[in-house]
JSON list of C-alpha atoms in Angstrom, two decimals:
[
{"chain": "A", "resi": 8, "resn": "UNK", "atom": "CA", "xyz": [-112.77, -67.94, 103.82]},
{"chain": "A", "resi": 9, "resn": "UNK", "atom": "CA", "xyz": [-109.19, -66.69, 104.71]},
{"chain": "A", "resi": 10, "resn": "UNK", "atom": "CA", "xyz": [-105.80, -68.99, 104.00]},
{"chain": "A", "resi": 11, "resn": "UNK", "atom": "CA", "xyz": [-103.49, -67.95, 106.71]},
{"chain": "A", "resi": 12, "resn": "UNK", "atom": "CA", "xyz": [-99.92, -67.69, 105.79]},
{"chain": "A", "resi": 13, "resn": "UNK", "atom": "CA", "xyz": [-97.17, -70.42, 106.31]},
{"chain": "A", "resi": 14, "resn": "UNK", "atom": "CA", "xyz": [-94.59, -68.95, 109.43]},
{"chain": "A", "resi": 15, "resn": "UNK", "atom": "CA", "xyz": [-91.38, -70.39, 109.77]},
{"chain": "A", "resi": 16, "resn": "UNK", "atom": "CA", "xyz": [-92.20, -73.11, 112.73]},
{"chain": "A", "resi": 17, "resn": "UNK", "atom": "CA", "xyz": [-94.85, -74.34, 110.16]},
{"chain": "A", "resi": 18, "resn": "UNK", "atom": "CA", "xyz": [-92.46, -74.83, 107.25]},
{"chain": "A", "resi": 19, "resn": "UNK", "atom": "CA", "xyz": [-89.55, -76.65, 109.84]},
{"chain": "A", "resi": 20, "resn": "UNK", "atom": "CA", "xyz": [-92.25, -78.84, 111.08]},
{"chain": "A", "resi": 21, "resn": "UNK", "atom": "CA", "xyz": [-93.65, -80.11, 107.60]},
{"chain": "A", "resi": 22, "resn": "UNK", "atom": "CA", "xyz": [-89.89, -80.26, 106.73]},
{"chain": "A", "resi": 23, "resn": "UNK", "atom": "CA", "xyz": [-89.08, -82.06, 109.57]},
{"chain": "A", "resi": 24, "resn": "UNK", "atom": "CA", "xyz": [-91.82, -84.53, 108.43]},
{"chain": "A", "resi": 25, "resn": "UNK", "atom": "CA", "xyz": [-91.13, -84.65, 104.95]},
{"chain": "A", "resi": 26, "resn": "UNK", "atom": "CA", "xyz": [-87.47, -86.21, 105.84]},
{"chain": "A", "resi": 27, "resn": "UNK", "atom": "CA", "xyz": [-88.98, -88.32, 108.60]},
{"chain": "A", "resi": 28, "resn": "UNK", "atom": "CA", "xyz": [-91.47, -90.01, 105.48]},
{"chain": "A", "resi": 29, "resn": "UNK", "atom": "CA", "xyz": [-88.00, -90.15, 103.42]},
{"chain": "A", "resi": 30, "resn": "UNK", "atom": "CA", "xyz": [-86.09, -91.85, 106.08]},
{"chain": "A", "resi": 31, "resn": "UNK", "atom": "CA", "xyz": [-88.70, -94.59, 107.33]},
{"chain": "A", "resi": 32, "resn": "UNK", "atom": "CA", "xyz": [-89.45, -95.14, 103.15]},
{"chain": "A", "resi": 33, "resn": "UNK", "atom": "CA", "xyz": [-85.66, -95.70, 102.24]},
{"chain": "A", "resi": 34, "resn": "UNK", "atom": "CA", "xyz": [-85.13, -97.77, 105.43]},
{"chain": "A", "resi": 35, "resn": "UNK", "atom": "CA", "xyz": [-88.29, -99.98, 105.00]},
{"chain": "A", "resi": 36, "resn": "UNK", "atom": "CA", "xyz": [-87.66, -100.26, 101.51]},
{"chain": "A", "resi": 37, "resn": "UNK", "atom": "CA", "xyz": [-83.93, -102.22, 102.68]},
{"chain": "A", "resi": 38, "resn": "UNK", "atom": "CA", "xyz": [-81.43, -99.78, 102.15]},
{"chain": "A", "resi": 39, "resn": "UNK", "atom": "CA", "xyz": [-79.52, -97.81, 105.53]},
{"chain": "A", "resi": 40, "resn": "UNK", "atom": "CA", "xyz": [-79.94, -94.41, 106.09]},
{"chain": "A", "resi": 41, "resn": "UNK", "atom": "CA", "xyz": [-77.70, -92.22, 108.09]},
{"chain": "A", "resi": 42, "resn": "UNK", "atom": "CA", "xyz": [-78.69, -88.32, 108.93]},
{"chain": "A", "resi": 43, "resn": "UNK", "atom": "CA", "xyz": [-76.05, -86.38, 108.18]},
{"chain": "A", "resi": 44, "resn": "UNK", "atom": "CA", "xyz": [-77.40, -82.81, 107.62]},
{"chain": "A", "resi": 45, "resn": "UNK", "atom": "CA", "xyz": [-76.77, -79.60, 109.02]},
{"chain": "A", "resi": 46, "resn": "UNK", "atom": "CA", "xyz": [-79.04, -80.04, 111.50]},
{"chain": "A", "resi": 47, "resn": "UNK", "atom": "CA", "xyz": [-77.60, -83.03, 112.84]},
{"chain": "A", "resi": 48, "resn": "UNK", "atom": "CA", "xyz": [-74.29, -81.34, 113.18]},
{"chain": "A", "resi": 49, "resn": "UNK", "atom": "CA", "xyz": [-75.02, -77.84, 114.08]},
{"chain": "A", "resi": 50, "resn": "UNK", "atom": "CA", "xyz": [-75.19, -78.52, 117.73]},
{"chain": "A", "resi": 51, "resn": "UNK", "atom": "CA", "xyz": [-71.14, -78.84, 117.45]},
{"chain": "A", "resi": 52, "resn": "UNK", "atom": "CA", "xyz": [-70.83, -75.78, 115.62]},
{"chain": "A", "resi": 53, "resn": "UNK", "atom": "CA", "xyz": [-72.39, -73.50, 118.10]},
{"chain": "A", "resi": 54, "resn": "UNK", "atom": "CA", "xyz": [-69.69, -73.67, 120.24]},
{"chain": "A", "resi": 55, "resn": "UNK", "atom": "CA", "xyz": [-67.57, -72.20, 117.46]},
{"chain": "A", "resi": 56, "resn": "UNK", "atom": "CA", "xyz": [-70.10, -69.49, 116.40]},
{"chain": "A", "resi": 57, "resn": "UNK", "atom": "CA", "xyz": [-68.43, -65.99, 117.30]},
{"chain": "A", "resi": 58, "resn": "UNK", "atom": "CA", "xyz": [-65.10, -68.00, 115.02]},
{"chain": "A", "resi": 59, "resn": "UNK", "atom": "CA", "xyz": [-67.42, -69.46, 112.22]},
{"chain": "A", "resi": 60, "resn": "UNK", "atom": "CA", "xyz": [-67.98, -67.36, 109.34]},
{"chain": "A", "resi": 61, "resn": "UNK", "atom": "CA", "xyz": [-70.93, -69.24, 107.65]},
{"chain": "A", "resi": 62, "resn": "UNK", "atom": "CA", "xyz": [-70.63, -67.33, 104.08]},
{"chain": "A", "resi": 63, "resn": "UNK", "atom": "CA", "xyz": [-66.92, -68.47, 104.19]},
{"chain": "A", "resi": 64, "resn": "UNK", "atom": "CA", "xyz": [-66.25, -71.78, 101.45]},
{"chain": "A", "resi": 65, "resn": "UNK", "atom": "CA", "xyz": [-66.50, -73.83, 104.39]},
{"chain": "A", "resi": 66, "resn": "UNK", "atom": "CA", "xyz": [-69.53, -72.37, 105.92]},
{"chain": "A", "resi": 67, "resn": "UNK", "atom": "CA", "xyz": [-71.06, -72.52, 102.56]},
{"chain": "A", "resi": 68, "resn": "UNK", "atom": "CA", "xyz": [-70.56, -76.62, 102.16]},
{"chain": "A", "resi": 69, "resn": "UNK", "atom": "CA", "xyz": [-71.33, -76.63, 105.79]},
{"chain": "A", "resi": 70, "resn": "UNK", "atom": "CA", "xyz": [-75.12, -75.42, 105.35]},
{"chain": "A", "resi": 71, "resn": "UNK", "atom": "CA", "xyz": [-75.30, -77.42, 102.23]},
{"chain": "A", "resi": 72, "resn": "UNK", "atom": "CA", "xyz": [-74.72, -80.49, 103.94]},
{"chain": "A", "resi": 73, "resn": "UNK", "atom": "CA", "xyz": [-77.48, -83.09, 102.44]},
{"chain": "A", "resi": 74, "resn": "UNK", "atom": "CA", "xyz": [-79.81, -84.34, 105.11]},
{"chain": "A", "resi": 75, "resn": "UNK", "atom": "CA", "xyz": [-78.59, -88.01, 104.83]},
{"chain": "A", "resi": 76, "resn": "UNK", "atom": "CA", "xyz": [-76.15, -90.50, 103.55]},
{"chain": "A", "resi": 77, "resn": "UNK", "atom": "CA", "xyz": [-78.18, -93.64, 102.08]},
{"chain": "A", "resi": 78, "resn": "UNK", "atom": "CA", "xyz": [-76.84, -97.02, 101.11]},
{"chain": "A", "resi": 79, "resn": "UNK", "atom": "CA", "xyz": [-78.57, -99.29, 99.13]},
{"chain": "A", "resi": 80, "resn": "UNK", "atom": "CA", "xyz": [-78.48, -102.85, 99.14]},
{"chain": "A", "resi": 81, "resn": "UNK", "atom": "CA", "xyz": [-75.53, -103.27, 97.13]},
{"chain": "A", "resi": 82, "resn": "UNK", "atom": "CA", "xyz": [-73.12, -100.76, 99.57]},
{"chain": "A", "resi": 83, "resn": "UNK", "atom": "CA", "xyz": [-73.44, -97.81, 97.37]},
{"chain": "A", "resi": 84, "resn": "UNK", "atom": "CA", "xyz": [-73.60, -94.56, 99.53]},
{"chain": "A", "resi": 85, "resn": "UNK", "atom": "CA", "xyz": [-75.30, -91.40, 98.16]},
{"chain": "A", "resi": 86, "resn": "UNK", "atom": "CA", "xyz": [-75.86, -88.44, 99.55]},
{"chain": "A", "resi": 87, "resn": "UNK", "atom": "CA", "xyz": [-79.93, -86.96, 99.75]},
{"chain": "A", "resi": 88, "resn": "UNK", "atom": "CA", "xyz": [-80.64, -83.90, 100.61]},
{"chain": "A", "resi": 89, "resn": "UNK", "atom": "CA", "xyz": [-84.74, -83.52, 101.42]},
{"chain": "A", "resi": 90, "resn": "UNK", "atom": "CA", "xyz": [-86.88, -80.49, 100.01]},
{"chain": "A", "resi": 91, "resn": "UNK", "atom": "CA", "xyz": [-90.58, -79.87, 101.18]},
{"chain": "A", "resi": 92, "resn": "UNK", "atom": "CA", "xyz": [-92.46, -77.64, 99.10]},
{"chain": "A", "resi": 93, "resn": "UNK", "atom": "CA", "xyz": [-96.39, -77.30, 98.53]},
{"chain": "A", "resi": 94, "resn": "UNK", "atom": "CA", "xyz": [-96.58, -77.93, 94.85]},
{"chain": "A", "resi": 95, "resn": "UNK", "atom": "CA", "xyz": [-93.49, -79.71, 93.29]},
{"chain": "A", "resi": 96, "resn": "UNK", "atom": "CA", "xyz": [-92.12, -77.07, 90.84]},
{"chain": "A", "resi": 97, "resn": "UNK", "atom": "CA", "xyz": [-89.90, -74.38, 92.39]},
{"chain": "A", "resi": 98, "resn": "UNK", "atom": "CA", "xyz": [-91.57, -71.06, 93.95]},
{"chain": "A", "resi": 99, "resn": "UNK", "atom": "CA", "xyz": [-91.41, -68.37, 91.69]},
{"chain": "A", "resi": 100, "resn": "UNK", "atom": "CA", "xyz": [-90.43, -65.67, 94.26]},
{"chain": "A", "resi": 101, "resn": "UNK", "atom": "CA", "xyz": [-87.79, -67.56, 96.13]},
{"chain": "A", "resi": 102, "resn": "UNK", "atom": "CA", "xyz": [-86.99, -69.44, 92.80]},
{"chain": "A", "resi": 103, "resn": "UNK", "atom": "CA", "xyz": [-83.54, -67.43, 92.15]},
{"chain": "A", "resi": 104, "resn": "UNK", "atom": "CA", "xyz": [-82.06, -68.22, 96.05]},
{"chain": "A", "resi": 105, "resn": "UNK", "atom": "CA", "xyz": [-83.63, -71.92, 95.71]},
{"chain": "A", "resi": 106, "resn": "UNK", "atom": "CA", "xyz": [-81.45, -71.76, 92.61]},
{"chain": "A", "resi": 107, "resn": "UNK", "atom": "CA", "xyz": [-78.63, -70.98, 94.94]},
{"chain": "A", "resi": 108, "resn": "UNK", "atom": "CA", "xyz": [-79.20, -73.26, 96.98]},
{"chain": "A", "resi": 109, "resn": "UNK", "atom": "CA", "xyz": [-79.68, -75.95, 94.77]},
{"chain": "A", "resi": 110, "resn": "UNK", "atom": "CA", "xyz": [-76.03, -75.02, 93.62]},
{"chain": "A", "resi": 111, "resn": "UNK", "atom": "CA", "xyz": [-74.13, -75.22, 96.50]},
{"chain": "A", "resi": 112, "resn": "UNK", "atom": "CA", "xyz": [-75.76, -78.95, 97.01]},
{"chain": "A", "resi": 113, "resn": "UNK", "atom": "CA", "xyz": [-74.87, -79.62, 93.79]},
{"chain": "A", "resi": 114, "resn": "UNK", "atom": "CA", "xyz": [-71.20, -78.44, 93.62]},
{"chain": "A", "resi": 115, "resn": "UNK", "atom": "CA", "xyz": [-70.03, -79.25, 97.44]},
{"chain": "A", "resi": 116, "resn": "UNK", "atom": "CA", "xyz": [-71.89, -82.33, 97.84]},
{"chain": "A", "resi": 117, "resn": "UNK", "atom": "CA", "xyz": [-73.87, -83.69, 94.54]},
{"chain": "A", "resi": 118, "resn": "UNK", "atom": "CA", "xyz": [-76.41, -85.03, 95.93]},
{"chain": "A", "resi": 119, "resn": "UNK", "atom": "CA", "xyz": [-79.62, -86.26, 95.02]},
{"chain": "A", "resi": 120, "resn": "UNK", "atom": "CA", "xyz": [-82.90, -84.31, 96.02]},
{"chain": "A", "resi": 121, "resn": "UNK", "atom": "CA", "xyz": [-85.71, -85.75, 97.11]},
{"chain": "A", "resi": 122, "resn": "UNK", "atom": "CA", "xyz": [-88.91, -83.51, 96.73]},
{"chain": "A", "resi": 123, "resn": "UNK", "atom": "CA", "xyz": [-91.97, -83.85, 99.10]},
{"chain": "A", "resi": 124, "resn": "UNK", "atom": "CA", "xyz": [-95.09, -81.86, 98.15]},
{"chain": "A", "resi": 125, "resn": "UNK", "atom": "CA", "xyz": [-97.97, -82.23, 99.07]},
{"chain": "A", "resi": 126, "resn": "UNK", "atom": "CA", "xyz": [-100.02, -80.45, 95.98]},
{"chain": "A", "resi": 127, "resn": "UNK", "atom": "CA", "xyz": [-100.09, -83.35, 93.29]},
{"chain": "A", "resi": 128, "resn": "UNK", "atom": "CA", "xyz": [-99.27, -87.08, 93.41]},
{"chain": "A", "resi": 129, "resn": "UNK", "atom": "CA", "xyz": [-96.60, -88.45, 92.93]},
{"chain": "A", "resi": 130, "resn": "UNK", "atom": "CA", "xyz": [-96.05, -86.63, 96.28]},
{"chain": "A", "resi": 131, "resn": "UNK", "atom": "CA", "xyz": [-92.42, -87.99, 96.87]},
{"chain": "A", "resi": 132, "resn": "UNK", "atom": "CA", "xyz": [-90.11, -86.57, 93.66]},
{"chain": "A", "resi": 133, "resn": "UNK", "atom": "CA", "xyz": [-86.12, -86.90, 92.62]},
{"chain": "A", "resi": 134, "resn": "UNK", "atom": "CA", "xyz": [-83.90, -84.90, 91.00]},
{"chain": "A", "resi": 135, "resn": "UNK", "atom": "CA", "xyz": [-80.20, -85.65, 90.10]},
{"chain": "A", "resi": 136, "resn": "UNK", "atom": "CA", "xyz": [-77.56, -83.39, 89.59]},
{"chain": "A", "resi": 137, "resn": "UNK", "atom": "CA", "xyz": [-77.54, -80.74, 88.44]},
{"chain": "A", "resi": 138, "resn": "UNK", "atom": "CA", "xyz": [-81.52, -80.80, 88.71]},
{"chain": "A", "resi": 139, "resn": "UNK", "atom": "CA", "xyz": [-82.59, -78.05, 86.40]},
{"chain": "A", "resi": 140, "resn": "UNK", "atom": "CA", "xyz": [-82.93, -78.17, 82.61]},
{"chain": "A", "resi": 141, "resn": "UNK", "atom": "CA", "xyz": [-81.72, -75.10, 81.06]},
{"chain": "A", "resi": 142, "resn": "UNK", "atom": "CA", "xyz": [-84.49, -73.10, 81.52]},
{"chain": "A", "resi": 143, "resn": "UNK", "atom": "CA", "xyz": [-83.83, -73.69, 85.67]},
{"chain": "A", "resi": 144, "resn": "UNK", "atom": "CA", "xyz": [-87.12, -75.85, 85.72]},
{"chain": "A", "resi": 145, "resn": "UNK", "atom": "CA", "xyz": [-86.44, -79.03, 87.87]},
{"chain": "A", "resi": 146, "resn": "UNK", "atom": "CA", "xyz": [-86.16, -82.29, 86.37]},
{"chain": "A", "resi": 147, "resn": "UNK", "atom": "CA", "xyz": [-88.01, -84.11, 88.44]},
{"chain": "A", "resi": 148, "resn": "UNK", "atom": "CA", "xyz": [-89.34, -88.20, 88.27]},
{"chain": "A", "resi": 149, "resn": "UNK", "atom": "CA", "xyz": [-90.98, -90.32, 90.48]},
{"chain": "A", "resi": 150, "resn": "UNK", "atom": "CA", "xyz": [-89.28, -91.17, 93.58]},
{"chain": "A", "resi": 151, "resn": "UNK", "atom": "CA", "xyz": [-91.01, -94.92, 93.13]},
{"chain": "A", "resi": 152, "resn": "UNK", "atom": "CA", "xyz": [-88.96, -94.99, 89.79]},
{"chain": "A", "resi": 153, "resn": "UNK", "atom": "CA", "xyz": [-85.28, -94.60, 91.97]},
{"chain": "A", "resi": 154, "resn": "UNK", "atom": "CA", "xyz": [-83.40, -98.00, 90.85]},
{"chain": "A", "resi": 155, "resn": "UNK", "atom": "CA", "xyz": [-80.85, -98.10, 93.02]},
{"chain": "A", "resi": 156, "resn": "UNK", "atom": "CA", "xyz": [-83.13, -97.81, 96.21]},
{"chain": "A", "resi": 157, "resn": "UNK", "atom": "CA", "xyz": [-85.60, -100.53, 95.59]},
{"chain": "A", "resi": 158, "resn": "UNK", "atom": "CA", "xyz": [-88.50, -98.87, 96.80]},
{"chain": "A", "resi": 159, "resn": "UNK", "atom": "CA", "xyz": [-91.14, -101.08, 98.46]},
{"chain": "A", "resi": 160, "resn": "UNK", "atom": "CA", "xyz": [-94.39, -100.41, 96.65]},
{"chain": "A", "resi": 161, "resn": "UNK", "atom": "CA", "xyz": [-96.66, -101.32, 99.97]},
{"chain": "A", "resi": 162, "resn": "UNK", "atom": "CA", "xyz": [-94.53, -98.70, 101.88]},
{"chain": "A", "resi": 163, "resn": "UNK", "atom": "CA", "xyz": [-94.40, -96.09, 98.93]},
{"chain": "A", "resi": 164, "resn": "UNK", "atom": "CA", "xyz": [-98.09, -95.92, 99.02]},
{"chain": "A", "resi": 165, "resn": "UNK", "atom": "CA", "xyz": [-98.65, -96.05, 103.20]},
{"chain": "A", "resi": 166, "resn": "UNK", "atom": "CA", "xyz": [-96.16, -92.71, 103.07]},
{"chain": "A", "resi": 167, "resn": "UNK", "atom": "CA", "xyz": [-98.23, -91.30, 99.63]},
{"chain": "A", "resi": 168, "resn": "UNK", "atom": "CA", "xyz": [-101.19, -91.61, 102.25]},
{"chain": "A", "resi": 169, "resn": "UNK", "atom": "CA", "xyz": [-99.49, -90.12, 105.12]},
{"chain": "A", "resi": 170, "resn": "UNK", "atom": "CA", "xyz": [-99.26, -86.80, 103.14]},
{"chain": "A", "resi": 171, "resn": "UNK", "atom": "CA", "xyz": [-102.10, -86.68, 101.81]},
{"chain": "A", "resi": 172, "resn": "UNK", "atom": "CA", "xyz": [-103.20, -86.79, 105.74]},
{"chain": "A", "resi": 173, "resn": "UNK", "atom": "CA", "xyz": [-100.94, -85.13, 107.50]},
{"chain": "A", "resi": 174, "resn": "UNK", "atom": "CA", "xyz": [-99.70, -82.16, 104.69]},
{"chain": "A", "resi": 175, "resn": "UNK", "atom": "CA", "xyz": [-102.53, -81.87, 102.12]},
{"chain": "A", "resi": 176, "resn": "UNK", "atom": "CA", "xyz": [-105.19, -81.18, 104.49]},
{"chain": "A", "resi": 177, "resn": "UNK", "atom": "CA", "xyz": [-103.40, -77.70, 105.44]},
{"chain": "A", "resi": 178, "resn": "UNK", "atom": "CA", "xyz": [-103.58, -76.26, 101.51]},
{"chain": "A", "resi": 179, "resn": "UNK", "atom": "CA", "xyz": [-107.73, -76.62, 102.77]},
{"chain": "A", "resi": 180, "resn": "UNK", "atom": "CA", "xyz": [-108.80, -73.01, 103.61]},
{"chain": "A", "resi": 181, "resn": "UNK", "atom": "CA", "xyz": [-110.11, -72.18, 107.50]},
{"chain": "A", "resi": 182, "resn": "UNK", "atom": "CA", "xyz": [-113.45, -71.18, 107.28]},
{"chain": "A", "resi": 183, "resn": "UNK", "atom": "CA", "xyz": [-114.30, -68.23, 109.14]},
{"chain": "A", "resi": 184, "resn": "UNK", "atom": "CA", "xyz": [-116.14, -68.45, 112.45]},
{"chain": "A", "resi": 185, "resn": "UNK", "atom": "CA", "xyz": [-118.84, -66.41, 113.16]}
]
């Protein structure tokens, strides 16, 4: 058997999934979702490129912009920023410029993080600022659990299915062909 590695197309396209799943489960669920993330933005920003310093304080809280602005059903906003990781606890390699990361969200924006992964159920995960515990291990609860959202239980468990189809199946190592 041989696991092939993860390349970067791979990891934006399970991203780009993982907030897709977040988006349609937050909408269906009643509350409006906006995308408001880097992404969505950077398309302006190219046009200042050779004039935007992106480790500048402002390019900083740029790239830390969350992925969306939700409002629940009673007109509170909040900012989410979505995560996709295999296994829900932070990689131990990458763990000190996650931490970083994490940071930036935290102090520019403080947001709450939404963690899909696609190791263990509860697939979808939350964090709230400032999402660590001392010893920088995320404090993470059921997404299901989030108040303030209402989550539709029906809906939770369609998108807990969709990952398990769509993202589990790729932790399954190819078998050689001969």
């Amino acid at each position: 058997m041989v696991l092939e590695k993860n390349n970067y197309a791979e990891g934006m396209l399970k991203g780009r999934m993982a907030e897709t799943l977040v988006e349609e489960l937050l909408k269906k669920s009643g509350n409006v979702v906006y995308r408001f993330g880097y992404e969505a933005i950077v398309q302006n920003l190219v046009q200042l490129e050779k004039s935007f310093d992106r480790y500048s304080e402002v390019g900083e809280r740029i790239r830390a912009i969350p992925d969306f602005i939700v409002i629940d059903k009673k007109g509170e906003p909040t900012f989410v920023e979505v995560k996709f990781r295999f296994k829900p606890e932070l990689n131990g390699k990458e763990q000190k410029r996650e931490l970083e990361r994490l940071d930036r969200i935290h102090r520019f924006w403080n947001a709450k993080l939404i963690f899909v992964n696609c190791w263990e159920q509860p697939y979808f995960r939350i964090a709230d600022p400032p999402y660590c515990d001392k010893n920088h291990n995320l404090v993470l609860r059921p997404l299901i659990n989030e108040k303030s959202w209402q989550i539709d239980e029906k809906t939770y468990a369609e998108c807990e299915a969709l990952v398990h189809k769509y993202l589990t199946p790729t932790l399954v190592p190819k078998m050689n062909k001969k």
